[in-house]
Short mmCIF file of C-alpha atoms and ligand atoms in Angstrom, two decimals:
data_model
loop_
_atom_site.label_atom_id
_atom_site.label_comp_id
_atom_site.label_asym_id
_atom_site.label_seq_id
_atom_site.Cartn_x
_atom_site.Cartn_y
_atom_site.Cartn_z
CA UNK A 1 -29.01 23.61 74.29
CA UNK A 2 -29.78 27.17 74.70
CA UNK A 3 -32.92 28.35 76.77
CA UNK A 4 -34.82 31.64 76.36
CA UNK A 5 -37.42 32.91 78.48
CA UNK A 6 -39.97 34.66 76.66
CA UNK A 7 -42.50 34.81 79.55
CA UNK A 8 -42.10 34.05 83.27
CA UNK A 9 -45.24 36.09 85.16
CA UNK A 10 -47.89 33.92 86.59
CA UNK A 11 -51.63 33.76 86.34
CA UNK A 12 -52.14 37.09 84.79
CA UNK A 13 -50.36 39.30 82.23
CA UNK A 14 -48.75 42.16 83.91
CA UNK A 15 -48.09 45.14 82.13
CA UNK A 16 -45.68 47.87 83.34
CA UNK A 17 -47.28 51.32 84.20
CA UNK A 18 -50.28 53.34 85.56
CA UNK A 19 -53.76 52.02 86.49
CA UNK A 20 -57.05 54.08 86.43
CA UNK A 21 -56.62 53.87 90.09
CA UNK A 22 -53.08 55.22 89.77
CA UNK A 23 -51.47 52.25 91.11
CA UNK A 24 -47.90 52.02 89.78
CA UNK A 25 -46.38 48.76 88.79
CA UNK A 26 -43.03 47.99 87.42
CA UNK A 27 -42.29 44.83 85.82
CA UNK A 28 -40.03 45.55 83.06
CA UNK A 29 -36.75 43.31 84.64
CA UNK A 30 -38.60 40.30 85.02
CA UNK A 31 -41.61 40.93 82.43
CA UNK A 32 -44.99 40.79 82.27
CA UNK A 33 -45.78 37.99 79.86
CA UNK A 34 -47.22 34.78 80.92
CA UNK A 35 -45.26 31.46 80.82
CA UNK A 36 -43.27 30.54 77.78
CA UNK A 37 -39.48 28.80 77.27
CA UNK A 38 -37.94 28.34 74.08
CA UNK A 39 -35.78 25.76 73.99
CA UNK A 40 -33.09 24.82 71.26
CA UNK A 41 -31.31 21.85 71.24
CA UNK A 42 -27.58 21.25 69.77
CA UNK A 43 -29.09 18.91 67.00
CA UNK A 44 -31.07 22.24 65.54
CA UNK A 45 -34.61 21.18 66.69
CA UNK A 46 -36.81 23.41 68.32
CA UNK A 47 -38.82 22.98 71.62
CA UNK A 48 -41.53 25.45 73.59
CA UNK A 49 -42.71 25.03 76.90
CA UNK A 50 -46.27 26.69 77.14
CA UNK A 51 -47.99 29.22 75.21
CA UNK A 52 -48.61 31.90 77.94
CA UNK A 53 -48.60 35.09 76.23
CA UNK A 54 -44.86 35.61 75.96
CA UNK A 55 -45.24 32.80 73.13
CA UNK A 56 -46.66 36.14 71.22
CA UNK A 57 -43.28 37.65 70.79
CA UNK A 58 -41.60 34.21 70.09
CA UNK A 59 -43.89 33.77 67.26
CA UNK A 60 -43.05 37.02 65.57
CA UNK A 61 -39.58 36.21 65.25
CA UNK A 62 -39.77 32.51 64.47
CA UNK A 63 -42.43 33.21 61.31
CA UNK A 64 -40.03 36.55 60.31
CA UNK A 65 -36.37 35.91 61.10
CA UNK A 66 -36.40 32.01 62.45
CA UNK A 67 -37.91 30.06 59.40
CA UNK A 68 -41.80 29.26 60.14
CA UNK A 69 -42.76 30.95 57.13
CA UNK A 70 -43.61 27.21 55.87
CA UNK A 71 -40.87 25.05 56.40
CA UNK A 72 -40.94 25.49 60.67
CA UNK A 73 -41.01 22.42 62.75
CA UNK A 74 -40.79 22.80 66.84
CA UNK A 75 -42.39 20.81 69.61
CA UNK A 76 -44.90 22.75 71.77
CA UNK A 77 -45.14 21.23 75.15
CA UNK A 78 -48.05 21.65 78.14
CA UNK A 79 -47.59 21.49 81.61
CA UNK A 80 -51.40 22.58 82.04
CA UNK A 81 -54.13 23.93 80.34
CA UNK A 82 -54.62 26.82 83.10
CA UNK A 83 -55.49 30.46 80.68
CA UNK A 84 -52.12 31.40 81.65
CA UNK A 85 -50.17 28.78 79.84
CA UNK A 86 -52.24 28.60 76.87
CA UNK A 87 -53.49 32.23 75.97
CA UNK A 88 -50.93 33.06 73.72
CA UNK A 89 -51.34 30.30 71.48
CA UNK A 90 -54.38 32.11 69.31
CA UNK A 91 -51.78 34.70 68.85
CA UNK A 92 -49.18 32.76 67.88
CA UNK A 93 -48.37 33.41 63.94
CA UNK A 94 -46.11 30.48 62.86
CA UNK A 95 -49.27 27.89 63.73
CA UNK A 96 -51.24 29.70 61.13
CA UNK A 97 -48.59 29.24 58.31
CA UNK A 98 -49.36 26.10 56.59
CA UNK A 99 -46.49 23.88 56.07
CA UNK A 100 -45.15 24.56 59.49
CA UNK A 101 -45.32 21.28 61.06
CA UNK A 102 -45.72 22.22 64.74
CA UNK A 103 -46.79 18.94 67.23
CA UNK A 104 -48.54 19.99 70.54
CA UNK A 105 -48.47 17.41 73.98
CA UNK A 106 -50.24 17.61 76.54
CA UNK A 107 -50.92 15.33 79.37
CA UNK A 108 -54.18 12.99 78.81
CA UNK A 109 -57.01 13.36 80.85
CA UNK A 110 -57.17 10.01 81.84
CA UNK A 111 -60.54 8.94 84.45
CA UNK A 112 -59.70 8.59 87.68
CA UNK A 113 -56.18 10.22 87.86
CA UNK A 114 -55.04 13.02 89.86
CA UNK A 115 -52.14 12.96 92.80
CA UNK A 116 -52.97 10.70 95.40
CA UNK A 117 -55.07 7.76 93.12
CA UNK A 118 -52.84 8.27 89.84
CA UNK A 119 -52.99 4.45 88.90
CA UNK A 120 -49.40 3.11 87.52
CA UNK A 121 -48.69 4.34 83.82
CA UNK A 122 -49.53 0.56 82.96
CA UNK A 123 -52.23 0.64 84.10
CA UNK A 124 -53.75 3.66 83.41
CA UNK A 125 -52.49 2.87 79.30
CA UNK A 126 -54.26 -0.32 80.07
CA UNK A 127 -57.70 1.79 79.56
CA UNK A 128 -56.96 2.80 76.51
CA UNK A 129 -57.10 0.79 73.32
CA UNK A 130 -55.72 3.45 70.77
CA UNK A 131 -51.90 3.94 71.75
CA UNK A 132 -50.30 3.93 67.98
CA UNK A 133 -47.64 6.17 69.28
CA UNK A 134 -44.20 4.33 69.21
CA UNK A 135 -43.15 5.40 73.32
CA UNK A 136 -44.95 3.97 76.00
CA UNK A 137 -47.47 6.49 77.21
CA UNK A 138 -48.34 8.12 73.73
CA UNK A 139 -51.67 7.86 73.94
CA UNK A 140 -53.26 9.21 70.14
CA UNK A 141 -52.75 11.69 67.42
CA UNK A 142 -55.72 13.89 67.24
CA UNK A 143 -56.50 12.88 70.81
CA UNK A 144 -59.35 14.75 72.23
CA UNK A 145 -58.29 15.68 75.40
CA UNK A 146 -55.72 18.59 74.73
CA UNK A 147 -57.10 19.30 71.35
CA UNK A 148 -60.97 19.89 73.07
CA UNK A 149 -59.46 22.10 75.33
CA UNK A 150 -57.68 23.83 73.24
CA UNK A 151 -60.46 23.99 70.70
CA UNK A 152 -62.96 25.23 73.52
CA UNK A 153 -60.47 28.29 74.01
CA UNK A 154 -60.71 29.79 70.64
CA UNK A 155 -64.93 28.67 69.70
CA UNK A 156 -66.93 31.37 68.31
CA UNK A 157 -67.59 32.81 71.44
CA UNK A 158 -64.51 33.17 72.39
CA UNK A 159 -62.01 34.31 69.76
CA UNK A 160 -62.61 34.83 66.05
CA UNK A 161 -60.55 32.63 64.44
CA UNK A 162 -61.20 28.34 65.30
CA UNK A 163 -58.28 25.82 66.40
CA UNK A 164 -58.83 24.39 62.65
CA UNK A 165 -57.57 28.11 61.44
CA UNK A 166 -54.20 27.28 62.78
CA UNK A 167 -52.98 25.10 59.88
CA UNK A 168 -49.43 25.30 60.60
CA UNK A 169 -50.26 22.63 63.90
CA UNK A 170 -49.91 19.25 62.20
CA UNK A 171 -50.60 17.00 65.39
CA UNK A 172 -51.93 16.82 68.79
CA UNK A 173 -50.53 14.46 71.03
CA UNK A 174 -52.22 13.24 74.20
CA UNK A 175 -50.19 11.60 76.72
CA UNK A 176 -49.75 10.05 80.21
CA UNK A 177 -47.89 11.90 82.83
CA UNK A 178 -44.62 9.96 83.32
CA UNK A 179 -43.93 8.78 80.26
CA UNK A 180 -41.08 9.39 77.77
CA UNK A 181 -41.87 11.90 74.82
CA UNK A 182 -39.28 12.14 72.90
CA UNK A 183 -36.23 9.96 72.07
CA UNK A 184 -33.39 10.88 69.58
CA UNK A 185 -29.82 9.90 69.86
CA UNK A 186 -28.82 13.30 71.64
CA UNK A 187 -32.31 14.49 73.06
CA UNK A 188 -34.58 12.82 75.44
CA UNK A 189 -37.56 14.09 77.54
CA UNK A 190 -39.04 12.55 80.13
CA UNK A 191 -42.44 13.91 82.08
CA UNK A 192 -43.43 13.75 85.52
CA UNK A 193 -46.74 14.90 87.50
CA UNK A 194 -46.75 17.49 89.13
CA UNK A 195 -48.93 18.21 92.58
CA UNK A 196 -51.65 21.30 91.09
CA UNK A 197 -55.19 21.94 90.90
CA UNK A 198 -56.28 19.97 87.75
CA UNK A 199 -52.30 18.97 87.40
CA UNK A 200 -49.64 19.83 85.87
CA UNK A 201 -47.20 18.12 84.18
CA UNK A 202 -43.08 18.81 84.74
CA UNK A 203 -40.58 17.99 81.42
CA UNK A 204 -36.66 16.75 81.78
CA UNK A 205 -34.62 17.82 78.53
CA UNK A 206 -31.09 15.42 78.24
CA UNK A 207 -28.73 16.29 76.18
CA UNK A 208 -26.14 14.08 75.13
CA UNK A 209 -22.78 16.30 73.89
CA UNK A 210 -20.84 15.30 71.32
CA UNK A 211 -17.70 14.39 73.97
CA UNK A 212 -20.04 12.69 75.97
CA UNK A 213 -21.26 15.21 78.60
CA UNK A 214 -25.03 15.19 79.40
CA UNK A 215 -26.76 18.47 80.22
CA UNK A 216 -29.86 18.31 81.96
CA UNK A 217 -32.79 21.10 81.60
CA UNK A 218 -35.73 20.83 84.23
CA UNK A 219 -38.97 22.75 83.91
CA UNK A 220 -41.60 22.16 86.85
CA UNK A 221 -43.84 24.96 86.51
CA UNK A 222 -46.85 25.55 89.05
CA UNK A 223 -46.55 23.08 91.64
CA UNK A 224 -47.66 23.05 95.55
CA UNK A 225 -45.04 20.40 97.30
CA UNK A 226 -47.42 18.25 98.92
CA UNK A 227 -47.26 15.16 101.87
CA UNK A 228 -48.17 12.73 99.85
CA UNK A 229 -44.64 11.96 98.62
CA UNK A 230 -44.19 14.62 95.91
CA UNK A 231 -41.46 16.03 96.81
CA UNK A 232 -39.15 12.72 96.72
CA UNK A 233 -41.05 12.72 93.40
CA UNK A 234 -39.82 16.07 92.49
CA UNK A 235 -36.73 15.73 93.71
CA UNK A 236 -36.57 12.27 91.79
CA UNK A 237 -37.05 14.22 89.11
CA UNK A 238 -34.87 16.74 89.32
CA UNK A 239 -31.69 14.89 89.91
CA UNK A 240 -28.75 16.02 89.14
CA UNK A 241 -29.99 18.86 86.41
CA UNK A 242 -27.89 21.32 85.46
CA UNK A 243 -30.83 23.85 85.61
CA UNK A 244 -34.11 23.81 86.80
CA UNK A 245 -36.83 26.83 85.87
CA UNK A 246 -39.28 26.24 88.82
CA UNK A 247 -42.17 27.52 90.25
CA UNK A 248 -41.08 30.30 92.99
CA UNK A 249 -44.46 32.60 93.29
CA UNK A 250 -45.23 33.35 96.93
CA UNK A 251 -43.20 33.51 100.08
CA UNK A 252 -42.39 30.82 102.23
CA UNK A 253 -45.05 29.27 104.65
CA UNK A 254 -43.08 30.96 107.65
CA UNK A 255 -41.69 33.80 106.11
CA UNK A 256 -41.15 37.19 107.79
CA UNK A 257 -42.68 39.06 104.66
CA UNK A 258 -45.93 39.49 104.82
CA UNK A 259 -46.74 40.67 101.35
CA UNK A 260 -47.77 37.59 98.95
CA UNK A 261 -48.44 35.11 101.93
CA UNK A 262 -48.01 31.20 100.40
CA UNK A 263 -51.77 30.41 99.64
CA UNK A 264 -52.00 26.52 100.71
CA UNK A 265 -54.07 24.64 97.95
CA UNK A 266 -53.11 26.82 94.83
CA UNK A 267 -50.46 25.18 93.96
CA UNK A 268 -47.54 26.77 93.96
CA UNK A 269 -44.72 26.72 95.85
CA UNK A 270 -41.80 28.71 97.06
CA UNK A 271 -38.32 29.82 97.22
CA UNK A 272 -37.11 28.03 99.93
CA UNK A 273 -39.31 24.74 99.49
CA UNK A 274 -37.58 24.86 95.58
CA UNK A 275 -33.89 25.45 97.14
CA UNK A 276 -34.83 21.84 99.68
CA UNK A 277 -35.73 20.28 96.43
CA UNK A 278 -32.44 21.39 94.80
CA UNK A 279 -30.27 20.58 97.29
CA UNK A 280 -31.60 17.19 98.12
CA UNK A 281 -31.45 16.69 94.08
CA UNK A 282 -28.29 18.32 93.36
CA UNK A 283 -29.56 20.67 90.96
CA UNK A 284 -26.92 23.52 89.78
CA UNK A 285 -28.92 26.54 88.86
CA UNK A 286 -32.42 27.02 90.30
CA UNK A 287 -34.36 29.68 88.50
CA UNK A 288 -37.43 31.10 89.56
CA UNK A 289 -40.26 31.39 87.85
CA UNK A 290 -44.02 32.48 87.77
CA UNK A 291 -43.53 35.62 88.98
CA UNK A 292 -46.78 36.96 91.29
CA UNK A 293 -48.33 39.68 89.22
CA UNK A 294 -49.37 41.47 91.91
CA UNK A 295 -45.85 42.34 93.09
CA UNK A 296 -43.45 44.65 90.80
CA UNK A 297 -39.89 44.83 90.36
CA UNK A 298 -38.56 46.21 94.00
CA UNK A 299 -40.42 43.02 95.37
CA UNK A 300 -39.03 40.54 93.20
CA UNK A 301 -35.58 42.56 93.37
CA UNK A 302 -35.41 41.78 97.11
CA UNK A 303 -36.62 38.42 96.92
CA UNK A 304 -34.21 37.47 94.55
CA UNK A 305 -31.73 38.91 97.43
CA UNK A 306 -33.17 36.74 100.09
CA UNK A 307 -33.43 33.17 98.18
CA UNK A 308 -29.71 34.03 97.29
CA UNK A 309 -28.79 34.54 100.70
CA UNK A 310 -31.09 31.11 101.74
CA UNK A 311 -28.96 29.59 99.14
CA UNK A 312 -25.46 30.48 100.35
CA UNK A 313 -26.57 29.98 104.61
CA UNK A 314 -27.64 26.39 102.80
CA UNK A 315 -24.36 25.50 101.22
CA UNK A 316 -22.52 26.43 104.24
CA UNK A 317 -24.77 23.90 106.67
CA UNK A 318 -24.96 21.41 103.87
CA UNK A 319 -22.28 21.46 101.41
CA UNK A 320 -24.36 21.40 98.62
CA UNK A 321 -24.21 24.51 96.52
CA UNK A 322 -27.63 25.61 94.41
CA UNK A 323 -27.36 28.53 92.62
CA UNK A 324 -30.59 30.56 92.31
CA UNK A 325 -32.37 33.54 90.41
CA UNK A 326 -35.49 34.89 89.38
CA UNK A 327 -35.72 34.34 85.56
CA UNK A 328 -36.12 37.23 83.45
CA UNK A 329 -37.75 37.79 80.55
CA UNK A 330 -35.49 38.36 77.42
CA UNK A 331 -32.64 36.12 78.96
CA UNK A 332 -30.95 33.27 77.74
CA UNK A 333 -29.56 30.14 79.64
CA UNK A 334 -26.89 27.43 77.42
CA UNK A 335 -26.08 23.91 78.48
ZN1 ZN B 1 -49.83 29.23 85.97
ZN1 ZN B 2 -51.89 26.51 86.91
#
């Protein structure tokens, strides 16, 4: 599969440039769009994580040069419903094209669960009646939970243009953190929750290869690792991935650097909390994402430097060998 970043700043868009104030801030390198991943598999099918505002960008070359101009079909996946990973989507041209059959997921609100009381994935199913969807934990087409919010971003008030304007979207599926997505013979995704105000929801791409091989994408964006038992969760989760795009905003807990302290409670976590993770899971690549937008491109330069350095002081105490970077906006990744 090959993986393109098309937005990797957190919270906020950040442009580079001047403010009225004449504060300076570079963020060309690592970009200033909000969360978005494009994902293409071997098979040809196409896959987006979140519509942050880089999924502007995305769009224009999917309904010019990529095929949505009617006859699209890709998979546009949630963690959250946080502005930042779903602003873009009112600006994103190929779900206005009818005949572009784009399906949206997103994790179902279901009563009573959040990290800490989440009820089994049986039993939580259990309260619904209306699961037609042919995995365990596909909850309903037209679901209202994703579709409300999503609807509630783009009312009159809000934007010009109604979630019923964007023709090209030909389902909204609902479903329960944990379950299993999508199944093909070469492409399976699996979900996990993940610890977040209001939660978030983590996605595991396998691949099979045509020799055999599986290749292993990991996204786990915005996530606090909490007491509670996350992180064997995450690291569960993470096993053995050939690359994992996770959450790296602020600074460690202890950290020397006392620009963009960790901020316990809103959820996110770290460089050096993500390389634990890793090595405990055996991840290959770790790749940083959710870049603070309050810090520019000297910032995230040097703590790219550091988290390498963590990385290499790890694999000589431990053995086991992370890679790690700060993703970048543009780049692409292949499995
Ligand atoms: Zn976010
Ligand atoms: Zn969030």
């Amino acid at each position: 599969m090959k993986i393109g970043i098309a937005g990797a700043r957190g919270s906020i868009p950040t442009p580079t440039g001047k403010t009225l104030f004449n504060r300076e801030i570079s963020t060309a390198k690592y970009g200033g769009n909000t969360t978005c991943v494009y994902v293409m598999a071997d098979d040809g099918t196409k896959h987006i994580l979140d519509a942050g505002t880089g999924i502007r960008d995305l769009g224009v070359y999917l309904s010019t040069e990529g095929g949505f101009n009617g006859h699209g079909e890709a998979n546009l996946y949630f963690s959250h419903t946080h502005w930042d990973h779903i602003q873009g989507l009112p600006f994103f041209v190929p779900a206005y094209i009818p005949g572009n059959k784009i399906t949206v997921f997103g994790e179902a609100k279901v009563k009573g669960i959040h990290l800490g009381v989440r009820p089994s994935l049986e039993s939580a199913l259990a309260q619904h009646s209306d699961q037609p969807g042919n995995l365990p934990g596909l909850l309903s087409i037209e679901g209202d939970g994703l579709r409300r919010v999503l609807a509630n971003q783009q009312n009159f008030r809000n934007f010009p243009a109604p979630l019923e304007a964007l023709k090209g979207i030909e389902n909204y599926v609902d479903f329960v953190a944990g379950a299993t997505i999508y199944e093909t013979a070469t492409l399976k995704i699996d979900t996990c929750p993940l610890n977040h105000p209001g939660n978030s929801i983590s996605y595991r791409f396998t691949e099979k290869k045509a020799d055999g091989r599986k290749k292993v994408l990991v996204f786990s964006t915005d996530f606090e690792p909490d007491a509670d038992g996350a992180d064997e969760r995450v690291t569960a989760f993470w096993g053995d991935a050939d690359m994992v795009l996770a959450d790296g905003q602020y600074e460690p807990q202890n950290s020397d650097v006392k620009v963009n302290p960790f901020m316990v409670g809103w959820g996110h976590s770290d460089y050096r909390t993500d390389l634990c993770l890793a090595a405990k899971a055996g991840v290959k690549l770790l790749v940083l994402t959710h870049h603070e937008p309050k810090m520019g491109e000297a910032y995230h330069d040097q703590l790219e430097e550091r988290a390498k350095q963590e990385a290499v002081r790890n694999a000589e105490k431990t053995g086991c060998k992370t890679d790690i970077e700060l993703a970048k906006e543009g780049s692409w990744y292949t499995l």
